[in-house]
XYZ file of N, CA and C in Angstrom:
699
model
N 7.217 -20.032 12.810
C 7.811 -19.966 10.952
C 7.789 -18.449 10.590
N 8.156 -17.166 10.791
C 7.610 -16.249 10.571
C 7.893 -16.343 8.978
N 6.953 -15.955 8.328
C 7.263 -15.095 6.607
C 6.762 -13.617 6.684
N 7.247 -13.317 5.792
C 7.568 -12.057 5.618
C 6.908 -11.505 3.920
N 5.898 -11.312 3.149
C 5.842 -11.017 2.165
C 5.469 -9.217 1.492
N 6.431 -9.442 0.324
C 6.440 -7.801 0.076
C 5.802 -7.654 -0.989
N 4.450 -6.954 -0.925
C 3.966 -6.993 -2.332
C 4.139 -5.146 -2.986
N 5.080 -4.762 -3.627
C 4.899 -3.704 -4.258
C 4.271 -3.542 -5.956
N 4.114 -2.243 -6.323
C 3.483 -1.889 -7.862
C 3.094 -0.825 -7.601
N 1.831 0.074 -8.483
C 1.564 1.094 -9.079
C 0.254 0.847 -7.823
N -0.374 2.382 -8.077
C -1.773 1.921 -7.482
C -2.970 1.544 -9.129
N -3.737 0.610 -8.123
C -4.420 -0.082 -8.871
C -4.104 -1.587 -9.739
N -2.746 -1.846 -9.185
C -2.556 -3.344 -9.638
C -2.928 -4.323 -8.843
N -3.551 -3.821 -7.764
C -4.714 -4.845 -6.817
C -3.927 -5.235 -6.090
N -3.203 -4.527 -5.157
C -2.173 -4.476 -3.835
C -2.917 -5.142 -2.578
N -3.736 -4.099 -2.958
C -4.763 -3.976 -1.698
C -5.505 -5.368 -1.415
N -6.132 -5.836 -2.635
C -7.274 -6.756 -3.001
C -6.260 -8.506 -2.288
N -5.517 -8.203 -3.312
C -4.751 -9.400 -2.805
C -3.921 -9.700 -1.465
N -3.225 -8.199 -0.614
C -2.783 -8.385 0.321
C -3.701 -9.225 1.422
N -4.970 -8.254 1.433
C -6.241 -8.665 2.105
C -6.415 -10.583 2.087
N -6.638 -10.538 0.665
C -6.864 -12.355 0.860
C -5.803 -13.215 0.669
N -4.288 -13.040 0.395
C -3.387 -13.852 0.978
C -3.341 -13.637 2.702
N -3.429 -12.825 3.435
C -3.410 -12.411 4.315
C -4.494 -13.754 5.258
N -5.426 -13.484 5.159
C -6.734 -14.170 5.558
C -6.555 -15.700 4.985
N -6.249 -15.731 4.210
C -5.632 -17.530 3.420
C -4.856 -17.962 4.459
N -3.966 -17.730 5.133
C -2.444 -18.109 5.365
C -2.807 -17.378 6.712
N -3.299 -16.638 7.699
C -3.600 -16.406 8.659
C -2.430 -15.354 8.989
N -1.550 -14.376 8.055
C -1.003 -13.557 8.743
C -1.389 -12.308 8.510
N -0.925 -11.061 9.077
C -1.202 -10.220 9.329
C -1.018 -9.270 7.980
N -1.942 -8.622 7.831
C -1.916 -7.586 6.636
C -1.406 -6.490 7.210
N -0.506 -5.688 6.274
C -0.216 -4.523 6.577
C -0.352 -3.615 5.459
N -1.287 -2.745 5.400
C -1.567 -1.649 4.300
C -1.093 -0.664 3.938
N 0.121 -0.576 3.750
C 1.319 0.779 3.807
C 0.670 2.071 3.272
N -0.101 1.699 2.060
C -0.849 3.063 1.587
C -1.667 3.601 2.337
N -2.380 3.026 3.030
C -3.480 3.053 3.867
C -3.103 4.397 5.065
N -1.933 3.741 5.415
C -1.089 4.487 6.683
C -0.963 5.945 5.932
N -0.365 6.695 4.876
C 0.001 7.233 4.104
C -1.142 8.359 3.649
N -2.360 7.447 3.208
C -3.588 7.972 2.753
C -4.108 8.576 4.241
N -4.111 7.692 5.462
C -4.584 8.347 6.675
C -3.786 9.510 6.905
N -2.621 9.303 7.179
C -1.533 10.734 7.252
C -2.040 11.790 6.765
N -2.123 11.623 5.112
C -2.618 13.014 4.007
C -4.035 13.559 4.845
N -4.855 12.275 4.768
C -5.860 12.825 5.246
C -6.000 14.091 7.172
N -5.432 13.367 7.721
C -5.117 14.004 8.972
C -4.521 15.299 8.467
N -3.335 15.537 7.364
C -3.239 16.928 6.876
C -4.039 17.996 6.284
N -4.981 17.202 5.799
C -6.324 18.158 5.054
C -7.132 18.456 5.781
N -7.398 17.741 6.669
C -8.565 18.080 7.642
C -8.010 19.051 8.797
N -6.394 19.166 8.784
C -5.786 20.297 9.944
C -5.479 21.606 9.366
N -5.926 21.363 7.550
C -5.417 22.551 6.711
C -3.582 22.922 6.786
N -3.280 21.671 6.894
C -1.663 21.740 6.645
C -1.207 21.159 5.311
N -0.541 22.240 4.661
C 0.293 22.361 3.271
C 1.288 21.607 3.615
N 1.742 20.330 2.772
C 2.730 19.787 3.198
C 3.890 20.487 2.504
N 4.130 21.085 1.361
C 4.983 21.995 1.270
C 5.674 23.138 1.696
N 4.625 23.489 2.831
C 4.642 24.535 3.635
C 5.426 24.129 5.439
N 5.683 23.068 5.648
C 5.898 22.725 7.013
C 7.533 22.606 7.149
N 8.691 22.648 7.749
C 9.793 22.338 7.982
C 9.479 20.891 9.094
N 10.926 20.249 8.944
C 11.136 18.876 9.438
C 10.523 18.280 10.940
N 10.999 19.968 11.837
C 10.388 19.940 12.997
C 9.134 19.829 13.107
N 8.358 20.593 12.574
C 7.304 21.035 12.706
C 6.147 19.692 12.096
N 6.869 18.897 11.041
C 5.903 17.595 10.489
C 6.678 16.341 11.306
N 7.297 16.615 12.144
C 7.862 15.601 13.021
C 6.604 15.901 14.507
N 6.299 16.909 14.716
C 5.437 17.510 15.983
C 3.735 16.778 14.985
N 3.638 17.296 13.940
C 2.430 16.316 13.209
C 2.087 14.681 13.507
N 3.480 14.572 12.912
C 3.774 13.058 12.800
C 3.353 12.547 14.579
N 3.857 12.984 15.463
C 3.360 12.247 16.757
C 2.084 12.047 17.158
N 1.404 13.233 16.611
C -0.200 13.392 16.673
C -1.144 12.217 15.919
N -0.038 11.624 15.219
C -1.243 10.784 14.154
C -0.737 9.332 14.661
N -2.052 8.304 14.747
C -1.841 7.020 14.776
C -2.799 6.292 14.414
N -2.522 5.903 13.650
C -3.001 4.683 12.371
C -3.220 3.428 12.806
N -4.232 2.409 13.165
C -4.263 1.101 13.099
C -5.470 0.515 12.247
N -5.530 -0.431 12.789
C -6.362 -1.609 11.756
C -7.086 -2.533 12.419
N -7.985 -2.690 11.869
C -8.865 -3.837 13.164
C -10.032 -4.566 11.786
N -10.201 -5.273 11.913
C -11.239 -6.693 11.119
C -12.426 -6.464 11.457
N -13.162 -6.183 10.758
C -14.798 -6.166 10.718
C -15.532 -6.291 9.441
N -16.804 -6.958 9.751
C -17.528 -8.011 8.817
C -17.056 -8.080 7.564
N -15.771 -9.086 8.140
C -15.165 -9.495 7.198
C -14.085 -8.439 6.307
N -13.810 -7.379 6.653
C -12.778 -6.704 5.604
C -12.131 -5.687 6.803
N -10.751 -5.555 6.363
C -9.989 -4.410 7.282
C -10.490 -3.298 7.384
N -10.502 -2.415 8.489
C -10.962 -1.355 8.492
C -9.522 -0.427 8.660
N -9.381 0.690 8.520
C -8.201 1.739 9.012
C -8.907 2.890 9.717
N -8.338 3.052 10.897
C -8.545 4.039 11.764
C -7.624 5.085 12.294
N -7.825 5.898 12.228
C -6.851 7.428 12.796
C -7.050 8.126 13.808
N -6.791 7.621 14.352
C -6.683 8.090 15.912
C -8.117 7.980 16.373
N -8.211 6.271 16.329
C -9.455 5.637 16.615
C -10.832 6.219 15.859
N -10.629 7.007 14.931
C -12.098 7.109 14.248
C -11.365 6.333 12.855
N -12.987 6.011 12.526
C -12.504 4.602 11.089
C -12.647 5.943 9.657
N -11.907 5.405 9.297
C -11.868 6.570 7.847
C -11.487 5.709 6.668
N -12.205 4.479 6.417
C -11.580 3.657 5.597
C -12.022 4.081 3.968
N -13.049 4.878 4.170
C -13.890 5.628 2.872
C -13.465 6.406 2.749
N -13.132 7.721 3.698
C -12.657 8.765 3.881
C -11.612 8.532 2.856
N -10.389 7.996 2.937
C -9.303 8.241 2.671
C -8.726 7.551 1.348
N -9.903 7.066 0.654
C -9.893 6.363 -0.939
C -10.764 7.162 -1.907
N -10.718 8.799 -1.346
C -11.358 9.450 -2.151
C -10.325 10.334 -3.189
N -10.542 10.522 -4.380
C -9.883 11.378 -5.621
C -9.175 12.056 -5.017
N -9.623 13.315 -4.266
C -8.772 14.625 -3.477
C -7.705 14.036 -2.814
N -8.119 13.065 -1.781
C -7.184 12.516 -0.879
C -5.943 11.649 -1.771
N -6.397 11.201 -2.780
C -5.453 10.078 -3.877
C -4.216 11.053 -3.486
N -4.414 12.129 -4.571
C -3.578 13.087 -5.159
C -2.660 13.457 -3.734
N -3.452 14.453 -2.774
C -2.816 14.880 -1.895
C -1.749 13.632 -0.924
N -2.063 12.193 -1.007
C -1.132 11.411 -0.636
C 0.139 11.459 -1.079
N 0.508 11.826 -2.171
C 1.675 11.812 -2.820
C 2.460 12.487 -2.190
N 2.232 14.031 -2.592
C 2.581 15.158 -1.930
C 3.154 14.942 -0.517
N 2.054 14.104 0.473
C 2.711 14.002 1.767
C 3.788 12.952 2.123
N 3.637 11.812 0.978
C 4.652 10.862 1.034
C 5.993 11.420 0.892
N 6.275 12.409 -0.067
C 7.406 12.682 -0.424
C 7.934 13.714 1.124
N 7.431 13.687 1.700
C 7.826 14.258 3.312
C 9.235 13.259 4.168
N 10.502 13.381 4.168
C 11.134 12.455 4.267
C 11.196 12.158 5.785
N 10.416 13.322 6.888
C 9.887 12.980 8.044
C 8.581 11.940 8.459
N 7.967 12.062 7.271
C 6.844 10.897 7.177
C 6.929 10.040 6.655
N 8.014 9.563 5.856
C 8.206 8.043 5.760
C 9.078 7.537 6.397
N 10.072 8.283 7.016
C 10.781 7.440 8.449
C 9.692 6.864 9.291
N 8.782 8.188 10.023
C 8.153 7.431 10.840
C 6.821 6.562 10.510
N 6.520 6.682 9.319
C 5.857 5.501 8.834
C 6.648 4.237 8.864
N 7.533 4.213 7.916
C 8.475 3.122 7.847
C 8.968 2.175 9.425
N 9.264 2.793 9.765
C 9.300 2.833 11.572
C 8.567 1.823 12.104
N 7.150 2.475 12.062
C 5.953 1.443 12.500
C 5.877 0.150 11.814
N 5.914 0.444 10.275
C 5.674 -0.273 9.402
C 7.125 -1.910 9.629
N 8.328 -1.362 10.160
C 9.313 -2.485 10.303
C 9.112 -2.988 11.786
N 8.581 -2.528 12.851
C 8.202 -2.910 14.068
C 6.954 -4.137 13.846
N 6.440 -3.252 12.599
C 4.960 -4.829 12.831
C 5.573 -6.133 11.971
N 6.424 -5.799 10.656
C 7.196 -6.891 10.294
C 8.211 -7.655 11.429
N 8.684 -7.240 12.536
C 9.453 -7.629 13.399
C 8.541 -8.991 14.644
N 7.327 -8.441 14.195
C 6.440 -9.062 15.670
C 5.775 -10.318 14.840
N 5.927 -10.470 13.722
C 4.581 -11.487 13.320
C 4.748 -12.105 11.593
N 4.306 -12.640 11.398
C 4.256 -12.852 9.797
C 2.847 -12.167 8.826
N 3.803 -11.210 8.002
C 3.000 -10.295 7.398
C 2.737 -10.277 6.065
N 1.800 -9.799 5.601
C 1.442 -9.764 3.942
C 1.654 -8.086 4.136
N 2.305 -7.616 3.365
C 2.790 -5.744 3.479
C 2.306 -5.217 1.934
N 2.037 -4.675 1.618
C 1.666 -3.702 0.273
C 2.125 -2.287 0.084
N 2.766 -2.033 -0.674
C 3.130 -0.668 -0.847
C 3.741 -0.127 -2.021
N 4.893 0.323 -2.216
C 5.453 1.235 -3.284
C 6.832 0.850 -3.008
N 7.373 0.824 -1.859
C 8.712 0.859 -1.185
C 8.857 -0.655 -0.025
N 8.136 -1.752 -0.394
C 8.452 -2.440 0.611
C 9.420 -3.432 0.706
N 9.622 -3.750 -0.678
C 11.024 -4.467 -0.980
C 12.484 -4.011 -0.625
N 12.182 -2.594 -1.599
C 13.041 -1.911 -1.723
C 13.603 -1.045 -0.431
N 12.818 -0.331 0.544
C 13.005 0.097 2.207
C 12.641 -0.739 3.380
N 11.264 -1.104 2.967
C 10.319 -1.232 4.725
C 11.274 -2.498 4.793
N 10.973 -3.848 4.020
C 11.487 -5.185 4.639
C 12.318 -5.798 3.269
N 13.841 -5.083 3.021
C 14.344 -5.739 1.611
C 14.768 -6.882 1.983
N 14.466 -7.785 3.474
C 15.304 -9.062 3.555
C 13.927 -9.799 3.284
N 12.680 -9.582 3.000
C 11.675 -10.163 3.187
C 11.654 -11.871 2.627
N 10.970 -12.919 2.986
C 10.848 -13.660 2.340
C 10.629 -14.014 0.690
N 9.366 -13.077 0.247
C 9.228 -13.176 -0.600
C 8.600 -12.173 -1.084
N 9.266 -11.401 -2.284
C 9.062 -10.522 -3.019
C 8.085 -10.386 -4.465
N 7.216 -9.470 -4.511
C 6.084 -9.791 -5.795
C 6.122 -8.478 -6.306
N 6.195 -8.400 -7.223
C 6.076 -6.696 -7.993
C 4.804 -6.792 -8.632
N 3.597 -6.574 -8.735
C 2.069 -6.718 -9.397
C 1.989 -5.545 -10.533
N 1.920 -5.587 -11.899
C 1.665 -4.495 -12.211
C 0.283 -4.768 -13.051
N 0.194 -3.785 -13.444
C -1.271 -3.414 -14.723
C -1.131 -2.492 -15.932
N -1.532 -2.581 -16.524
C -1.290 -0.811 -17.820
C -2.261 0.076 -17.465
N -1.891 1.373 -17.227
C -2.436 2.324 -17.048
C -4.059 2.337 -17.133
N -4.598 2.113 -18.046
C -6.205 1.709 -18.848
C -6.648 0.582 -17.542
N -6.021 -0.332 -17.927
C -6.846 -1.219 -16.669
C -7.122 -0.835 -15.156
N -5.784 0.036 -14.799
C -6.036 0.624 -13.381
C -6.848 1.970 -13.305
N -6.770 2.443 -14.443
C -8.263 3.463 -14.276
C -9.248 2.889 -14.164
N -9.714 2.131 -14.626
C -11.149 1.398 -15.054
C -11.154 0.788 -13.629
N -10.496 0.156 -13.111
C -10.469 -0.347 -11.590
C -10.788 0.686 -10.432
N -9.838 1.991 -10.800
C -9.959 2.681 -9.845
C -11.551 3.515 -10.138
N -11.911 4.032 -11.328
C -13.324 4.346 -11.385
C -14.334 3.376 -10.831
N -14.100 1.964 -11.007
C -15.314 1.088 -10.387
C -15.315 1.248 -8.707
N -14.295 1.578 -8.205
C -13.933 1.636 -6.867
C -14.810 3.117 -6.306
N -14.786 4.361 -6.951
C -15.025 5.445 -6.581
C -16.672 5.302 -6.978
N -17.194 4.483 -8.168
C -18.445 4.368 -8.501
C -18.980 3.726 -7.122
N -18.401 2.704 -6.612
C -18.904 2.078 -5.350
C -19.388 2.604 -4.122
N -18.548 3.531 -4.429
C -18.497 4.332 -2.850
C -19.408 6.109 -3.280
N -20.062 5.777 -4.668
C -21.033 7.074 -4.429
C -20.411 8.015 -5.184
N -18.402 7.905 -5.629
C -18.313 9.231 -6.428
C -17.958 8.770 -7.834
N -18.483 9.761 -8.934
C -18.054 9.588 -10.243
C -17.198 10.519 -10.794
N -16.679 9.953 -11.537
C -15.398 10.918 -12.547
C -15.196 10.399 -13.874
N -14.727 11.027 -14.731
C -14.730 10.745 -16.101
C -13.412 9.946 -16.494
N -13.527 8.638 -17.279
C -12.578 7.686 -17.359
C -11.279 8.968 -17.513
N -11.189 9.857 -18.352
C -10.136 10.597 -18.901
C -9.356 11.222 -17.489
N -10.289 11.714 -16.926
C -9.727 12.312 -15.654
C -9.239 11.419 -14.858
N -10.137 10.240 -14.458
C -9.065 8.740 -13.683
C -7.534 8.709 -14.295
N -7.888 8.387 -15.679
C -6.752 7.793 -16.160
C -5.500 9.203 -16.162
N -5.901 10.160 -16.214
C -4.544 11.685 -16.182
C -4.039 11.160 -14.609
N -5.015 10.977 -13.631
C -4.584 11.119 -12.314
C -3.832 9.668 -12.343
N -3.835 8.786 -12.685
C -3.243 7.879 -12.424
C -1.977 7.966 -13.017
N -1.659 8.385 -14.146
C -0.475 8.904 -14.686
C 0.473 9.774 -13.989
N -0.211 10.712 -13.574
C 0.302 11.241 -12.296
C 0.589 11.074 -11.191
N 0.324 10.231 -10.475
C 0.632 9.185 -9.211
C 1.665 8.585 -9.723
N 1.484 7.985 -10.576
C 2.575 7.003 -11.528
C 4.306 7.695 -11.404
N 4.198 8.886 -11.799
C 5.503 9.864 -12.032
C 5.656 10.399 -10.908
N 4.598 10.805 -9.723
C 5.177 11.218 -8.955
C 6.254 10.096 -7.866
N 5.255 9.015 -7.860
C 5.458 7.526 -6.929
C 7.065 7.410 -7.464
N 7.240 7.465 -8.959
C 8.595 6.902 -9.439
C 9.685 7.644 -9.507
N 9.052 9.269 -9.316
C 10.438 9.966 -9.282
C 10.423 11.135 -7.943
N 10.170 10.344 -6.735
C 10.183 10.981 -5.864
C 11.528 10.928 -5.458
N 12.211 11.762 -4.589
C 13.456 11.907 -4.037
C 13.755 10.762 -3.160
N 12.619 10.508 -2.230
C 13.031 9.175 -1.192
C 12.035 8.100 -1.603
N 12.434 7.195 -1.572
C 12.135 5.947 -1.602
C 11.013 5.414 -2.645
N 11.659 6.059 -3.854
C 10.791 6.145 -5.225
C 9.911 4.390 -5.297
N 8.694 4.271 -6.132
C 8.148 2.908 -6.282
C 9.557 2.197 -7.546
N 10.094 1.137 -7.003
C 11.020 0.400 -7.783
C 10.546 -0.704 -8.004
N 10.716 -1.395 -8.952
C 10.971 -3.300 -8.683
C 12.379 -3.859 -8.428
N 12.441 -3.839 -7.466
C 13.787 -4.821 -6.878
C 14.236 -6.266 -8.138
N 15.174 -6.129 -7.811
C 15.728 -7.606 -8.968
C 15.073 -8.714 -8.508
N 15.247 -8.926 -7.440
C 14.629 -10.038 -6.909
C 13.527 -10.367 -6.779
N 12.275 -9.549 -7.411
C 10.898 -9.490 -6.944
C 10.393 -10.381 -7.980
N 9.330 -10.868 -8.190
C 8.477 -11.904 -9.347
C 7.507 -10.819 -9.421
N 7.899 -10.525 -10.741
C 6.541 -9.948 -11.331
C 5.727 -10.153 -12.167
N 4.193 -9.749 -11.191
C 2.693 -10.492 -12.143
C 2.226 -9.412 -12.685
N 1.450 -9.220 -14.392
C 1.199 -8.330 -14.401
C -0.367 -9.137 -14.898
N -0.948 -8.052 -13.867
C -2.316 -8.622 -13.706
C -3.412 -7.920 -14.749
N -2.936 -7.267 -15.877
C -3.891 -6.496 -16.902
C -4.747 -7.294 -17.033
N -4.658 -8.529 -17.452
C -5.356 -9.625 -18.155
C -6.040 -10.469 -17.190
N -6.042 -10.120 -16.085
C -6.338 -11.202 -14.885
C -7.380 -11.009 -14.576
N -8.372 -11.926 -13.748
C -9.252 -11.336 -13.035
C -8.805 -11.801 -11.726
N -9.373 -11.496 -10.500
C -8.824 -11.585 -9.122
C -8.599 -13.026 -8.808
N -9.469 -13.753 -9.141
C -8.733 -14.798 -8.360
C -7.992 -15.850 -9.161
N -7.825 -15.480 -10.585
C -7.056 -15.792 -11.157
C -5.321 -15.440 -10.255
N -5.029 -14.280 -10.197
C -4.109 -13.506 -9.906
C -3.745 -13.944 -8.491
N -5.144 -14.660 -7.476
C -5.095 -14.648 -6.157
C -4.337 -16.082 -6.082
N -4.843 -17.364 -6.992
C -3.947 -18.413 -7.518
C -2.611 -18.399 -7.355
N -2.437 -17.692 -8.537
C -0.884 -17.314 -8.754
C -0.157 -16.938 -7.558
N -0.778 -16.278 -7.106
C 0.420 -15.773 -5.616
C 0.284 -16.732 -4.913
N -0.998 -17.158 -4.847
C -0.875 -18.481 -3.509
C -0.199 -19.692 -3.894
N 0.309 -20.033 -5.485
C 1.198 -20.771 -5.806
C 2.911 -20.328 -5.171
N 3.141 -19.391 -5.504
C 4.463 -18.702 -4.493
C 4.741 -18.692 -3.558
N 3.364 -18.499 -2.710
C 3.343 -18.715 -1.403
C 3.595 -20.198 -0.857
N 2.860 -21.165 -1.560
C 2.657 -22.643 -1.042
C 4.273 -22.933 -1.281
N 4.814 -22.312 -2.050
C 6.410 -22.795 -2.534
C 6.906 -22.742 -1.578
N 7.163 -21.378 -1.173
C 7.908 -20.653 -0.357
C 7.796 -21.625 0.992
N 6.397 -21.710 1.848
C 6.339 -22.553 2.567
C 6.777 -24.134 2.964
N 6.453 -24.598 1.332
C 7.137 -26.148 1.362
C 8.899 -25.905 1.281
N 8.928 -25.020 0.854
C 10.683 -24.602 1.176
C 11.539 -24.463 3.002
N 10.701 -23.467 2.885
C 10.843 -23.297 4.424
C 10.487 -24.287 5.428
N 9.497 -25.048 5.025
C 9.199 -26.544 6.303
C 10.642 -27.394 5.822
N 10.803 -27.634 4.887
C 11.886 -28.668 4.287
C 13.245 -28.241 4.641
N 13.459 -26.707 4.993
C 14.463 -26.389 5.456
C 14.442 -26.836 7.483
N 13.394 -26.637 7.751
C 13.250 -26.851 9.399
C 13.207 -28.314 9.589
N 12.683 -29.201 8.665
C 12.736 -30.602 9.141
C 14.207 -31.113 8.654
N 14.814 -30.616 7.630
C 16.136 -31.164 7.219
C 15.806 -32.051 5.905
N 14.684 -31.642 5.450
C 14.724 -32.522 4.172
C 15.266 -32.099 2.839
């Protein structure tokens, strides 16, 4: 029985944290699509490639040189760009803003979506991002949209940055959250949307364990339903 769970929502809503926990809980593969875009943006940055300055053919050649992979280490999933661990490097404030610009490029999106869809065909997955239910796996068995207020998401982002030794004023982080939201929701290709059939979970006033239990309830209900169908019960 193959299960595909789509987790969508804006930055800081808890997608990555919940995606990892759900995958570990149920033995599914976790696919952090945001990390794939972040790693791609890091490649652009390290190679002095300005997203707005390259045409589709040039972009396709760049994408041919990019390979993003995942591996578990020390109870955490690490992100690798062409074999190098970039888990920390892709989470900087600078790279976050560049990611939105890179993600606008149709060639980038097509290349990464194709990789993500291939992963979803091969195994049970928990996949998080901004266009999972709308574009990547629109036929996912479970679609969840995580939401949280901009202020809460900015606070979470500050704590994440501080844990990595990077500090920014709250107002600056909040401004970046608003900017990223605007870009994600208004880009021409695959904007952030909540599909009609998605279950919305507002995590603003919930701690991580409460969110996790809520999501597990939905997954457990789906598994019971799938089991009943298979057994004819």
